[in-house]
Amino acid sequence: AVRWAGEGTVARLVAAKRADAARRQKILAEELAGFAVRSDPRAYFAWWELPAPWRADTFTAAAAAHGIAVTPGPAFAVAPGHTPDAVRLGLASAPEPDLRRALRTLAHVAARRAGDRTGP
């Protein structure tokens, strides 16, 4: 580890990870434009405040029906009942084309009316 730090390997890895996160955040911004998303350009996750009438639990189930895993906001709550209807989106694992497709699908799911949850 000391050698990697001294020869610049750590700095190169950090720069590569930051660039990767920035690319993924750009995909997120493009695919979820118009939605309330909070994130940091250096992060591999984002918080998405779902549009009404979606609730975090029902949206999580709808996403799962499309083969996409998101984490409902209440899973991170300290006090139950005090969380917005939001989901946490993980951006790191999927290849970028798959991430783009998943986010596009989620945007279509979220934009649908509450009574129409049969598909994008």
PDB file of C-alpha atoms in Angstrom:
ATOM      1  CA  ALA A   1       0.000   0.000   0.000  1.00  0.00           C
ATOM      2  CA  VAL A   2       2.869   2.372   0.819  1.00  0.00           C
ATOM      3  CA  ARG A   3       4.501   1.614  -2.520  1.00  0.00           C
ATOM      4  CA  TRP A   4       1.227   2.155  -4.390  1.00  0.00           C
ATOM      5  CA  ALA A   5       0.758   5.499  -2.659  1.00  0.00           C
ATOM      6  CA  GLY A   6       4.326   6.540  -3.380  1.00  0.00           C
ATOM      7  CA  GLU A   7       4.317   5.569  -7.048  1.00  0.00           C
ATOM      8  CA  GLY A   8       0.934   7.174  -7.788  1.00  0.00           C
ATOM      9  CA  THR A   9      -1.142   4.027  -8.185  1.00  0.00           C
ATOM     10  CA  VAL A  10      -3.577   5.088  -5.464  1.00  0.00           C
ATOM     11  CA  ALA A  11      -4.023   8.527  -7.014  1.00  0.00           C
ATOM     12  CA  ARG A  12      -4.697   6.970 -10.431  1.00  0.00           C
ATOM     13  CA  LEU A  13      -7.252   4.559  -8.953  1.00  0.00           C
ATOM     14  CA  VAL A  14      -9.008   7.371  -7.106  1.00  0.00           C
ATOM     15  CA  ALA A  15      -9.118   9.492 -10.275  1.00  0.00           C
ATOM     16  CA  ALA A  16     -10.486   6.572 -12.299  1.00  0.00           C
ATOM     17  CA  LYS A  17     -13.216   5.877  -9.699  1.00  0.00           C
ATOM     18  CA  ARG A  18     -14.204   9.552  -9.589  1.00  0.00           C
ATOM     19  CA  ALA A  19     -14.415   9.684 -13.388  1.00  0.00           C
ATOM     20  CA  ASP A  20     -16.523   6.516 -13.408  1.00  0.00           C
ATOM     21  CA  ALA A  21     -18.867   7.902 -10.748  1.00  0.00           C
ATOM     22  CA  ALA A  22     -19.192  11.171 -12.695  1.00  0.00           C
ATOM     23  CA  ARG A  23     -20.137   9.267 -15.878  1.00  0.00           C
ATOM     24  CA  ARG A  24     -22.748   7.281 -13.983  1.00  0.00           C
ATOM     25  CA  GLN A  25     -24.135  10.423 -12.340  1.00  0.00           C
ATOM     26  CA  LYS A  26     -24.428  11.978 -15.813  1.00  0.00           C
ATOM     27  CA  ILE A  27     -26.437   8.968 -16.995  1.00  0.00           C
ATOM     28  CA  LEU A  28     -28.629   9.336 -13.906  1.00  0.00           C
ATOM     29  CA  ALA A  29     -29.215  13.037 -14.614  1.00  0.00           C
ATOM     30  CA  GLU A  30     -30.084  12.335 -18.240  1.00  0.00           C
ATOM     31  CA  GLU A  31     -32.463   9.450 -17.602  1.00  0.00           C
ATOM     32  CA  LEU A  32     -34.213  10.924 -14.564  1.00  0.00           C
ATOM     33  CA  ALA A  33     -34.346  14.524 -15.769  1.00  0.00           C
ATOM     34  CA  GLY A  34     -37.386  16.263 -14.334  1.00  0.00           C
ATOM     35  CA  PHE A  35     -37.547  14.040 -11.252  1.00  0.00           C
ATOM     36  CA  ALA A  36     -36.395  15.020  -7.750  1.00  0.00           C
ATOM     37  CA  VAL A  37     -33.056  13.250  -7.399  1.00  0.00           C
ATOM     38  CA  ARG A  38     -30.417  14.092  -4.802  1.00  0.00           C
ATOM     39  CA  SER A  39     -26.854  12.923  -5.276  1.00  0.00           C
ATOM     40  CA  ASP A  40     -23.218  13.880  -5.230  1.00  0.00           C
ATOM     41  CA  PRO A  41     -21.253  13.795  -8.508  1.00  0.00           C
ATOM     42  CA  ARG A  42     -18.614  11.625  -6.818  1.00  0.00           C
ATOM     43  CA  ALA A  43     -21.076   9.100  -5.373  1.00  0.00           C
ATOM     44  CA  TYR A  44     -22.147   5.696  -6.609  1.00  0.00           C
ATOM     45  CA  PHE A  45     -25.686   6.137  -5.291  1.00  0.00           C
ATOM     46  CA  ALA A  46     -28.543   8.632  -5.374  1.00  0.00           C
ATOM     47  CA  TRP A  47     -31.782   9.320  -3.506  1.00  0.00           C
ATOM     48  CA  TRP A  48     -34.877   9.602  -5.661  1.00  0.00           C
ATOM     49  CA  GLU A  49     -37.918  11.304  -4.146  1.00  0.00           C
ATOM     50  CA  LEU A  50     -40.727   9.540  -5.934  1.00  0.00           C
ATOM     51  CA  PRO A  51     -43.524  11.454  -7.617  1.00  0.00           C
ATOM     52  CA  ALA A  52     -47.022  11.159  -6.167  1.00  0.00           C
ATOM     53  CA  PRO A  53     -48.846   8.885  -5.814  1.00  0.00           C
ATOM     54  CA  TRP A  54     -45.938   6.425  -5.533  1.00  0.00           C
ATOM     55  CA  ARG A  55     -44.862   5.099  -2.163  1.00  0.00           C
ATOM     56  CA  ALA A  56     -41.413   3.641  -1.627  1.00  0.00           C
ATOM     57  CA  ASP A  57     -42.681   0.114  -0.975  1.00  0.00           C
ATOM     58  CA  THR A  58     -44.989  -0.054  -3.984  1.00  0.00           C
ATOM     59  CA  PHE A  59     -42.378   1.466  -6.282  1.00  0.00           C
ATOM     60  CA  THR A  60     -39.777  -1.012  -5.050  1.00  0.00           C
ATOM     61  CA  ALA A  61     -42.171  -3.845  -5.937  1.00  0.00           C
ATOM     62  CA  ALA A  62     -42.907  -2.315  -9.352  1.00  0.00           C
ATOM     63  CA  ALA A  63     -39.175  -1.992 -10.055  1.00  0.00           C
ATOM     64  CA  ALA A  64     -38.622  -5.608  -8.989  1.00  0.00           C
ATOM     65  CA  ALA A  65     -41.313  -6.701 -11.451  1.00  0.00           C
ATOM     66  CA  HIS A  66     -39.021  -5.294 -14.138  1.00  0.00           C
ATOM     67  CA  GLY A  67     -35.971  -7.055 -12.700  1.00  0.00           C
ATOM     68  CA  ILE A  68     -34.544  -3.893 -11.134  1.00  0.00           C
ATOM     69  CA  ALA A  69     -33.571  -3.709  -7.471  1.00  0.00           C
ATOM     70  CA  VAL A  70     -33.920  -0.426  -5.593  1.00  0.00           C
ATOM     71  CA  THR A  71     -33.912   0.077  -1.839  1.00  0.00           C
ATOM     72  CA  PRO A  72     -36.875   1.810  -0.216  1.00  0.00           C
ATOM     73  CA  GLY A  73     -35.991   4.850   1.875  1.00  0.00           C
ATOM     74  CA  PRO A  74     -37.600   3.505   5.048  1.00  0.00           C
ATOM     75  CA  ALA A  75     -34.911   0.786   5.145  1.00  0.00           C
ATOM     76  CA  PHE A  76     -32.512   3.573   6.178  1.00  0.00           C
ATOM     77  CA  ALA A  77     -34.818   5.329   8.642  1.00  0.00           C
ATOM     78  CA  VAL A  78     -33.912   5.678  12.285  1.00  0.00           C
ATOM     79  CA  ALA A  79     -37.472   6.488  13.282  1.00  0.00           C
ATOM     80  CA  PRO A  80     -40.269   4.704  11.402  1.00  0.00           C
ATOM     81  CA  GLY A  81     -42.805   6.916   9.692  1.00  0.00           C
ATOM     82  CA  HIS A  82     -40.435   9.848   9.213  1.00  0.00           C
ATOM     83  CA  THR A  83     -39.119   9.155   5.736  1.00  0.00           C
ATOM     84  CA  PRO A  84     -40.175  10.606   2.420  1.00  0.00           C
ATOM     85  CA  ASP A  85     -41.357   8.312  -0.321  1.00  0.00           C
ATOM     86  CA  ALA A  86     -37.920   7.832  -1.783  1.00  0.00           C
ATOM     87  CA  VAL A  87     -35.679   5.044  -2.987  1.00  0.00           C
ATOM     88  CA  ARG A  88     -31.929   4.651  -2.977  1.00  0.00           C
ATOM     89  CA  LEU A  89     -30.455   3.925  -6.375  1.00  0.00           C
ATOM     90  CA  GLY A  90     -27.152   2.060  -6.554  1.00  0.00           C
ATOM     91  CA  LEU A  91     -25.154   3.105  -9.603  1.00  0.00           C
ATOM     92  CA  ALA A  92     -21.910   1.159  -9.314  1.00  0.00           C
ATOM     93  CA  SER A  93     -22.597  -2.462 -10.197  1.00  0.00           C
ATOM     94  CA  ALA A  94     -24.269  -2.517 -13.584  1.00  0.00           C
ATOM     95  CA  PRO A  95     -22.391  -1.891 -16.820  1.00  0.00           C
ATOM     96  CA  GLU A  96     -23.204   1.606 -18.092  1.00  0.00           C
ATOM     97  CA  PRO A  97     -25.560   0.488 -20.914  1.00  0.00           C
ATOM     98  CA  ASP A  98     -27.509  -1.657 -18.442  1.00  0.00           C
ATOM     99  CA  LEU A  99     -27.605   1.208 -15.937  1.00  0.00           C
ATOM    100  CA  ARG A 100     -29.020   3.518 -18.614  1.00  0.00           C
ATOM    101  CA  ARG A 101     -31.693   0.962 -19.571  1.00  0.00           C
ATOM    102  CA  ALA A 102     -32.646   0.359 -15.936  1.00  0.00           C
ATOM    103  CA  LEU A 103     -32.944   4.068 -15.164  1.00  0.00           C
ATOM    104  CA  ARG A 104     -34.983   4.631 -18.319  1.00  0.00           C
ATOM    105  CA  THR A 105     -37.321   1.802 -17.309  1.00  0.00           C
ATOM    106  CA  LEU A 106     -37.654   3.215 -13.790  1.00  0.00           C
ATOM    107  CA  ALA A 107     -38.493   6.638 -15.223  1.00  0.00           C
ATOM    108  CA  HIS A 108     -41.252   5.093 -17.334  1.00  0.00           C
ATOM    109  CA  VAL A 109     -42.590   3.177 -14.336  1.00  0.00           C
ATOM    110  CA  ALA A 110     -42.586   6.318 -12.173  1.00  0.00           C
ATOM    111  CA  ALA A 111     -44.298   8.413 -14.825  1.00  0.00           C
ATOM    112  CA  ARG A 112     -47.208   6.019 -15.173  1.00  0.00           C
ATOM    113  CA  ARG A 113     -50.467   6.751 -13.434  1.00  0.00           C
ATOM    114  CA  ALA A 114     -51.009   5.030 -10.109  1.00  0.00           C
ATOM    115  CA  GLY A 115     -53.707   2.757 -11.524  1.00  0.00           C
ATOM    116  CA  ASP A 116     -51.648   1.599 -14.506  1.00  0.00           C
ATOM    117  CA  ARG A 117     -48.741  -0.495 -13.242  1.00  0.00           C
ATOM    118  CA  THR A 118     -48.682  -3.178 -15.890  1.00  0.00           C
ATOM    119  CA  GLY A 119     -45.498  -2.201 -17.712  1.00  0.00           C
ATOM    120  CA  PRO A 120     -43.454   0.691 -19.131  1.00  0.00           C
TER     121      PRO A 120
END
